mmCIF file of N, CA, C and O in Angstrom:
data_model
loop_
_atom_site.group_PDB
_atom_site.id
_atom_site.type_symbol
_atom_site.label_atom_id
_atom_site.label_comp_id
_atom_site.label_asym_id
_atom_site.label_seq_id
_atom_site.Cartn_x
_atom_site.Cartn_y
_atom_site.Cartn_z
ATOM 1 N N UNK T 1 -18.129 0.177 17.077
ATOM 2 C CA UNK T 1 -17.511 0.279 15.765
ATOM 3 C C UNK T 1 -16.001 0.191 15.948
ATOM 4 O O UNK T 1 -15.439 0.623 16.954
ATOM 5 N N UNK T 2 -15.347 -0.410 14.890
ATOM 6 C CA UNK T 2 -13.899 -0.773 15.841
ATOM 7 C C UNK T 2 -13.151 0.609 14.658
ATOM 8 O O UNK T 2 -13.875 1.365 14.011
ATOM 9 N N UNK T 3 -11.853 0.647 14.627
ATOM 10 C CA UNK T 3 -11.366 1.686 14.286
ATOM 11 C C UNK T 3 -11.336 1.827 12.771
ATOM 12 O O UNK T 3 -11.689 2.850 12.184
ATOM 13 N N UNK T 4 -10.659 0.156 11.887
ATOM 14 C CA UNK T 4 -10.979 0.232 11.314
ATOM 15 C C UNK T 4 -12.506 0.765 9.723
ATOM 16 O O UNK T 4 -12.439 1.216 8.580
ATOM 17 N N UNK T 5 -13.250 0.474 10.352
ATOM 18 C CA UNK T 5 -14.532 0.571 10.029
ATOM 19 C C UNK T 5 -15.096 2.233 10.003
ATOM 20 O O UNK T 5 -15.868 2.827 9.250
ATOM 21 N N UNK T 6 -14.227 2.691 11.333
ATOM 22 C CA UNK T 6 -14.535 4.081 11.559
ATOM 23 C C UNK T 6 -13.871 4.722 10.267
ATOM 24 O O UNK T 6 -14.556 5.358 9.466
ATOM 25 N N UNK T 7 -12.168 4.481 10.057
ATOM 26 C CA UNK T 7 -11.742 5.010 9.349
ATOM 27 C C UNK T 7 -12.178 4.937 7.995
ATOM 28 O O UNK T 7 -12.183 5.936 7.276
ATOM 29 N N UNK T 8 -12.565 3.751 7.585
ATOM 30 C CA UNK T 8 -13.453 3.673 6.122
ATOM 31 C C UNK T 8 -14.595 4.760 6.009
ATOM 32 O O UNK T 8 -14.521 5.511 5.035
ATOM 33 N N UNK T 9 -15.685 4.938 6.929
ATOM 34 C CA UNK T 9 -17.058 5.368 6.629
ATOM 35 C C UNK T 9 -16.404 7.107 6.912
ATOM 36 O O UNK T 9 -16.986 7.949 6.228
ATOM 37 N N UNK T 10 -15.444 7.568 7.705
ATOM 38 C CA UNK T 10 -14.733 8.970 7.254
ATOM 39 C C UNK T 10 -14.339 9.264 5.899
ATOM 40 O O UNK T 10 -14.476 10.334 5.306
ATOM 41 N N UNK T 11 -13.735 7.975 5.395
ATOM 42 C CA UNK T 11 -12.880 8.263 4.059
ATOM 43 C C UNK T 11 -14.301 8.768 2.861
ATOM 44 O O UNK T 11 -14.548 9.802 2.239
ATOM 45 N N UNK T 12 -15.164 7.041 3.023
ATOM 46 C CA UNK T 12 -16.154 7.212 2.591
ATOM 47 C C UNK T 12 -16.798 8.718 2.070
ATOM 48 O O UNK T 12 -16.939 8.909 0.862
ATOM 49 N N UNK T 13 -17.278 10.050 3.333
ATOM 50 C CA UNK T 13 -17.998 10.814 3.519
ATOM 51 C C UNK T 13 -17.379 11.973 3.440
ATOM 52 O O UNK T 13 -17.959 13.050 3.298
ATOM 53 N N UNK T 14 -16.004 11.795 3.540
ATOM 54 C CA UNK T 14 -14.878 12.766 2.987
ATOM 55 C C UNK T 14 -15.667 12.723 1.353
ATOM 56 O O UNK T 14 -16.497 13.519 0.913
ATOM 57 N N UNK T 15 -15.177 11.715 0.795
ATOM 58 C CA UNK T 15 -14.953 11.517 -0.698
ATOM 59 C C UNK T 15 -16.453 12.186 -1.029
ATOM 60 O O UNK T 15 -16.544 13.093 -1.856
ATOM 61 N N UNK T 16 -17.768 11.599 -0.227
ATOM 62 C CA UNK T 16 -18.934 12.446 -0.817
ATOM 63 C C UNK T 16 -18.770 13.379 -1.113
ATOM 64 O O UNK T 16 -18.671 13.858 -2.243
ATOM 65 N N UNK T 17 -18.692 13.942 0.147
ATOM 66 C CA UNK T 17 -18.728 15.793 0.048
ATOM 67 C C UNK T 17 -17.999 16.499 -0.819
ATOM 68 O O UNK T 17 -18.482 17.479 -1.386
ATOM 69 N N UNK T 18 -16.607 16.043 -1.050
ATOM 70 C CA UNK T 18 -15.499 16.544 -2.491
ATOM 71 C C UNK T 18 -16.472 15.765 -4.076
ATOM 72 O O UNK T 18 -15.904 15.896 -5.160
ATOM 73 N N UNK T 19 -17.294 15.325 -4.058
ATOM 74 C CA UNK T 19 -17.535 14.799 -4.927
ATOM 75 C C UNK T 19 -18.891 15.615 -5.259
ATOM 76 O O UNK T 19 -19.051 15.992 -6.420
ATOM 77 N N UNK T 20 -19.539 15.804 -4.617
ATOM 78 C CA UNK T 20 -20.768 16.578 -4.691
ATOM 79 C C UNK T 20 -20.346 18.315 -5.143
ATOM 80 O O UNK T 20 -20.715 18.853 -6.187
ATOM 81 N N UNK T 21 -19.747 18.774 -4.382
ATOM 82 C CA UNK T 21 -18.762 19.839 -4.097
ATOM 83 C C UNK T 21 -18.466 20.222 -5.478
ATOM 84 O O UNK T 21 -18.645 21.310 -6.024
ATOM 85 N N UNK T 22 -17.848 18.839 -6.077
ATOM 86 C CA UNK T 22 -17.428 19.020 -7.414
ATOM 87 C C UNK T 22 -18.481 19.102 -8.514
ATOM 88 O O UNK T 22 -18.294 19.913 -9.421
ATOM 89 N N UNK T 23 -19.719 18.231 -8.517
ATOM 90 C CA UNK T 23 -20.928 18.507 -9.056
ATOM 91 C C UNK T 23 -21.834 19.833 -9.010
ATOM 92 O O UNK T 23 -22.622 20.308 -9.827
ATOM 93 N N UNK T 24 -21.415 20.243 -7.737
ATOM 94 C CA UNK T 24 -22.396 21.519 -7.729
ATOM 95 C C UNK T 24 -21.574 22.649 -8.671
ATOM 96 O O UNK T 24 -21.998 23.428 -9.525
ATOM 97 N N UNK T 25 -19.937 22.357 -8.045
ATOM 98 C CA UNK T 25 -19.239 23.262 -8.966
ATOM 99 C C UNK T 25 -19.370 23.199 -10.311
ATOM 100 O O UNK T 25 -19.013 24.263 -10.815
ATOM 101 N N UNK T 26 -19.738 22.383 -11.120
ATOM 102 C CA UNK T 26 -19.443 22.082 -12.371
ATOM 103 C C UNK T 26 -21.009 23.001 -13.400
ATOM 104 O O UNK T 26 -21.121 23.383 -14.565
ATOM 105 N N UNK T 27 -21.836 23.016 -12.323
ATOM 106 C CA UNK T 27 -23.175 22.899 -12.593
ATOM 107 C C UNK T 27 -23.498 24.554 -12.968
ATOM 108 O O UNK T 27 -24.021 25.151 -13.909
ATOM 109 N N UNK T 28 -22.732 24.998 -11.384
ATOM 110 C CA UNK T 28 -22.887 26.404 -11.450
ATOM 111 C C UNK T 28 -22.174 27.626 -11.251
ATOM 112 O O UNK T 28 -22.458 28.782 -10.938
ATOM 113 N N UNK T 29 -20.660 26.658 -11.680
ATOM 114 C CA UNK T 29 -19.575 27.575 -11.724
ATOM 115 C C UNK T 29 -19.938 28.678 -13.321
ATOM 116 O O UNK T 29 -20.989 28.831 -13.944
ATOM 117 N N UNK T 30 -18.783 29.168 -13.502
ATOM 118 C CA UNK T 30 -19.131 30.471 -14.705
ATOM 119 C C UNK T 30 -18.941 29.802 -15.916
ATOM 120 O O UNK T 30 -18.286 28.770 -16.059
ATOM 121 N N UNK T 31 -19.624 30.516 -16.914
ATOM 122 C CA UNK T 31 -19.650 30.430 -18.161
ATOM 123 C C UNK T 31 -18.376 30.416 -18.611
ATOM 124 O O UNK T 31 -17.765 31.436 -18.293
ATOM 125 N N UNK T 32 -17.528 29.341 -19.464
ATOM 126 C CA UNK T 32 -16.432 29.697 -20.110
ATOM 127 C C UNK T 32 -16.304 31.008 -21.043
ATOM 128 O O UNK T 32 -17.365 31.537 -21.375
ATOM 129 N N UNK T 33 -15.180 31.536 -21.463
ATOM 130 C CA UNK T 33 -15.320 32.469 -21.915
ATOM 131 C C UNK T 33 -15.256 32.052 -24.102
ATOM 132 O O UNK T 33 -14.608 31.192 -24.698
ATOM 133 N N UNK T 34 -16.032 32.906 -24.535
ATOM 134 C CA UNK T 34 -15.645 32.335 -25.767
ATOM 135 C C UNK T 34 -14.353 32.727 -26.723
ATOM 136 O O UNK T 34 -13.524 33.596 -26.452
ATOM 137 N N UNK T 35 -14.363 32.163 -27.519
ATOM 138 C CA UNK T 35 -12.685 31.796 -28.306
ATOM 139 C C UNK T 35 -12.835 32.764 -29.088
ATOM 140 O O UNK T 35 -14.013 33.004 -29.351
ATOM 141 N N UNK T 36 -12.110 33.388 -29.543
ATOM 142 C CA UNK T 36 -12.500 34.864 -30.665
ATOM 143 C C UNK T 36 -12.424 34.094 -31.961
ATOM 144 O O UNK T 36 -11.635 33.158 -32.097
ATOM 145 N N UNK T 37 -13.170 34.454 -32.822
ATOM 146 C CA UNK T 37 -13.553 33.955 -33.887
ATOM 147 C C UNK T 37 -13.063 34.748 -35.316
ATOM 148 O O UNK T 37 -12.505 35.801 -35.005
ATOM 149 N N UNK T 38 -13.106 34.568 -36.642
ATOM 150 C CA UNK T 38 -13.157 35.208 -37.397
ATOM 151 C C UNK T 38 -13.632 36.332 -37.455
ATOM 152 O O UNK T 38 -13.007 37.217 -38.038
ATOM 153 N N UNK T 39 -15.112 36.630 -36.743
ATOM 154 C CA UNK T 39 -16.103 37.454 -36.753
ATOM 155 C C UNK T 39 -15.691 38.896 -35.895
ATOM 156 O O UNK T 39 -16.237 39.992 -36.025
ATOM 157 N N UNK T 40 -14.744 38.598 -35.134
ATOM 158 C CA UNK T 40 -14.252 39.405 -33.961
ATOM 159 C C UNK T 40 -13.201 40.459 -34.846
ATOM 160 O O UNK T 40 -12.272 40.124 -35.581
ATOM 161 N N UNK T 41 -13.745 42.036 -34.468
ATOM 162 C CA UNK T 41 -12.864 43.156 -34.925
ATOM 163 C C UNK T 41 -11.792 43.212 -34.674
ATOM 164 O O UNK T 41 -11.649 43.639 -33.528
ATOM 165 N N UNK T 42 -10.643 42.939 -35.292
ATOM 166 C CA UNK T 42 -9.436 42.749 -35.535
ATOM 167 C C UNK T 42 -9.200 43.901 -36.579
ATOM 168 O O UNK T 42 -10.194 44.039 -37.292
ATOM 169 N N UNK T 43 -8.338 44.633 -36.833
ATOM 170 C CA UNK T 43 -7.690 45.779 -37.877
ATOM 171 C C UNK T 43 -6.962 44.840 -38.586
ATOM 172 O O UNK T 43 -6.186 44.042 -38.058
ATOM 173 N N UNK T 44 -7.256 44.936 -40.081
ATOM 174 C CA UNK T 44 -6.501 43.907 -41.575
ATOM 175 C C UNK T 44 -5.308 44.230 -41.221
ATOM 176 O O UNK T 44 -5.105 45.219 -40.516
ATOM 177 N N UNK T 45 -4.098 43.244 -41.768
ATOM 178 C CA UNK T 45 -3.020 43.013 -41.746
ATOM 179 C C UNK T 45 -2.881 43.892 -43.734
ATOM 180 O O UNK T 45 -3.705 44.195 -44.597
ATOM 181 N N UNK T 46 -1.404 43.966 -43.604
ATOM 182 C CA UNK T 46 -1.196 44.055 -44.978
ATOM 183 C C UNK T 46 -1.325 43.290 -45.973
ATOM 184 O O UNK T 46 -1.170 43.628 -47.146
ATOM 185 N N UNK T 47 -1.764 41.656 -45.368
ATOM 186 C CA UNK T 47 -1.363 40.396 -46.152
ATOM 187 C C UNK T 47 -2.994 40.051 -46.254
ATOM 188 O O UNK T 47 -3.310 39.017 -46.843
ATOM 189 N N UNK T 48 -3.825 40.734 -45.801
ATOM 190 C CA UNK T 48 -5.015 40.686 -45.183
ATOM 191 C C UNK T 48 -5.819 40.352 -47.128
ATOM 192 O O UNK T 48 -5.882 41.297 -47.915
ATOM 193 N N UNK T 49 -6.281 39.022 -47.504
ATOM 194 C CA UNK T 49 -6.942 38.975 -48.347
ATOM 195 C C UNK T 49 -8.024 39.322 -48.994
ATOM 196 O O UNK T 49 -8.416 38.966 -50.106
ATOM 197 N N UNK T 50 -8.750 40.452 -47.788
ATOM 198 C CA UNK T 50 -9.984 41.192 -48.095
ATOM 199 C C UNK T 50 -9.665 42.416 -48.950
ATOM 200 O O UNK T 50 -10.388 42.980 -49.771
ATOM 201 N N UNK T 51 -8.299 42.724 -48.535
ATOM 202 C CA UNK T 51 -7.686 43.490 -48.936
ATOM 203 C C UNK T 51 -6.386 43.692 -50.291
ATOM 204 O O UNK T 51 -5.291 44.208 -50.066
ATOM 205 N N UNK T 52 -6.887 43.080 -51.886
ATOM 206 C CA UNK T 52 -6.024 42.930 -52.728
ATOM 207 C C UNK T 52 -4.562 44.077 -52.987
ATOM 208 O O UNK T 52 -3.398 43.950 -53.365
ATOM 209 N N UNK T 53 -5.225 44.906 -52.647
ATOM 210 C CA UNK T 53 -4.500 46.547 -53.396
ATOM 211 C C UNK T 53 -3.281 46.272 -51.991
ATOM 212 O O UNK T 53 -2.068 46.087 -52.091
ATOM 213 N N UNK T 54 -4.141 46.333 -50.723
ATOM 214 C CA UNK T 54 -2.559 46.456 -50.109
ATOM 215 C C UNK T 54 -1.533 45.205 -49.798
ATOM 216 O O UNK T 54 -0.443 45.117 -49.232
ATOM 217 N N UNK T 55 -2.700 43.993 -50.654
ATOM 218 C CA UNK T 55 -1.397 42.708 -50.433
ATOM 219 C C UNK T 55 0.125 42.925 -50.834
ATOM 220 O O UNK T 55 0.877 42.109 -50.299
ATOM 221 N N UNK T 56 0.787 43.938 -51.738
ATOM 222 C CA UNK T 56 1.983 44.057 -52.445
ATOM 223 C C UNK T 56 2.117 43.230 -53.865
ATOM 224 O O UNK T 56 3.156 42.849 -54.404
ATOM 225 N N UNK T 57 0.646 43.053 -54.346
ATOM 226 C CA UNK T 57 0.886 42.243 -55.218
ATOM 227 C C UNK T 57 1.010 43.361 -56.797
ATOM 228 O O UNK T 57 0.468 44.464 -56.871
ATOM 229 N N UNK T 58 1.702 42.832 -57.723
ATOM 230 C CA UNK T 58 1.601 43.982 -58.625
ATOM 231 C C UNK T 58 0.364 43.795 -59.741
ATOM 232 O O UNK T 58 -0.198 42.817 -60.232
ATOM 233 N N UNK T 59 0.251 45.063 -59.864
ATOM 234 C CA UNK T 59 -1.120 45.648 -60.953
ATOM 235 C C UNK T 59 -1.000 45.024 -62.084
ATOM 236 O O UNK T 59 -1.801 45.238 -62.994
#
Protein backbone atom coordinates (compact mmCIF):
# COMPACT_ATOMS: atom_id res chain seq x y z
CA UNK A 1 0.00 0.00 0.00
CA UNK A 2 1.92 3.12 -0.87
CA UNK A 3 1.52 6.11 1.53
CA UNK A 4 -0.72 7.87 -0.19
CA UNK A 5 -3.59 5.38 -0.14
CA UNK A 6 -2.64 4.67 3.50
CA UNK A 7 -3.32 8.19 4.33
CA UNK A 8 -6.80 8.24 2.61
CA UNK A 9 -8.28 4.85 4.18
CA UNK A 10 -7.01 6.62 7.93
CA UNK A 11 -8.82 9.78 6.99
CA UNK A 12 -11.56 7.61 5.65
CA UNK A 13 -12.03 5.58 9.24
CA UNK A 14 -11.20 8.58 11.27
CA UNK A 15 -14.31 10.29 9.66
CA UNK A 16 -16.43 6.87 10.39
CA UNK A 17 -15.94 6.66 13.81
CA UNK A 18 -16.68 10.72 14.46
CA UNK A 19 -19.59 10.10 12.39
CA UNK A 20 -21.13 7.17 14.03
CA UNK A 21 -20.00 8.66 17.42
CA UNK A 22 -22.16 11.43 16.34
CA UNK A 23 -25.21 9.15 15.51
CA UNK A 24 -25.09 7.25 18.57
CA UNK A 25 -24.84 10.63 20.32
CA UNK A 26 -27.77 12.08 18.80
CA UNK A 27 -29.85 8.93 19.42
CA UNK A 28 -29.10 8.66 23.03
CA UNK A 29 -27.87 11.70 24.32
CA UNK A 30 -30.56 13.55 26.93
CA UNK A 31 -33.81 14.77 26.52
CA UNK A 32 -33.88 18.52 25.75
CA UNK A 33 -35.21 20.39 28.37
CA UNK A 34 -38.71 21.97 27.85
CA UNK A 35 -39.43 25.78 27.19
CA UNK A 36 -41.73 27.11 30.02
CA UNK A 37 -44.94 27.74 28.75
CA UNK A 38 -47.93 29.79 29.67
CA UNK A 39 -49.04 26.92 31.83
CA UNK A 40 -45.93 27.20 34.13
CA UNK A 41 -46.51 28.91 37.82
CA UNK A 42 -45.34 32.21 37.52
CA UNK A 43 -46.87 34.89 40.38
CA UNK A 44 -49.31 37.70 38.21
CA UNK A 45 -47.68 40.83 37.46
CA UNK A 46 -49.73 43.99 38.26
CA UNK A 47 -50.43 44.39 34.50
CA UNK A 48 -51.38 40.72 34.71
CA UNK A 49 -54.87 40.56 32.61
CA UNK A 50 -56.36 37.79 34.70
CA UNK A 51 -56.24 40.22 37.01
CA UNK A 52 -58.67 43.51 36.15
CA UNK A 53 -58.91 45.19 39.75
CA UNK A 54 -55.11 45.30 40.08
CA UNK A 55 -54.42 46.45 36.37
CA UNK A 56 -54.69 50.39 37.67
CA UNK A 57 -57.44 50.75 35.54
CA UNK A 58 -60.24 53.04 36.97
CA UNK A 59 -63.76 51.80 38.27
Amino acid sequence: MNTGLRIAAFAAAVAAVFAIAFGVGRVAGPDPEPTPGPSTHQPATPHSPTHPEESGASH
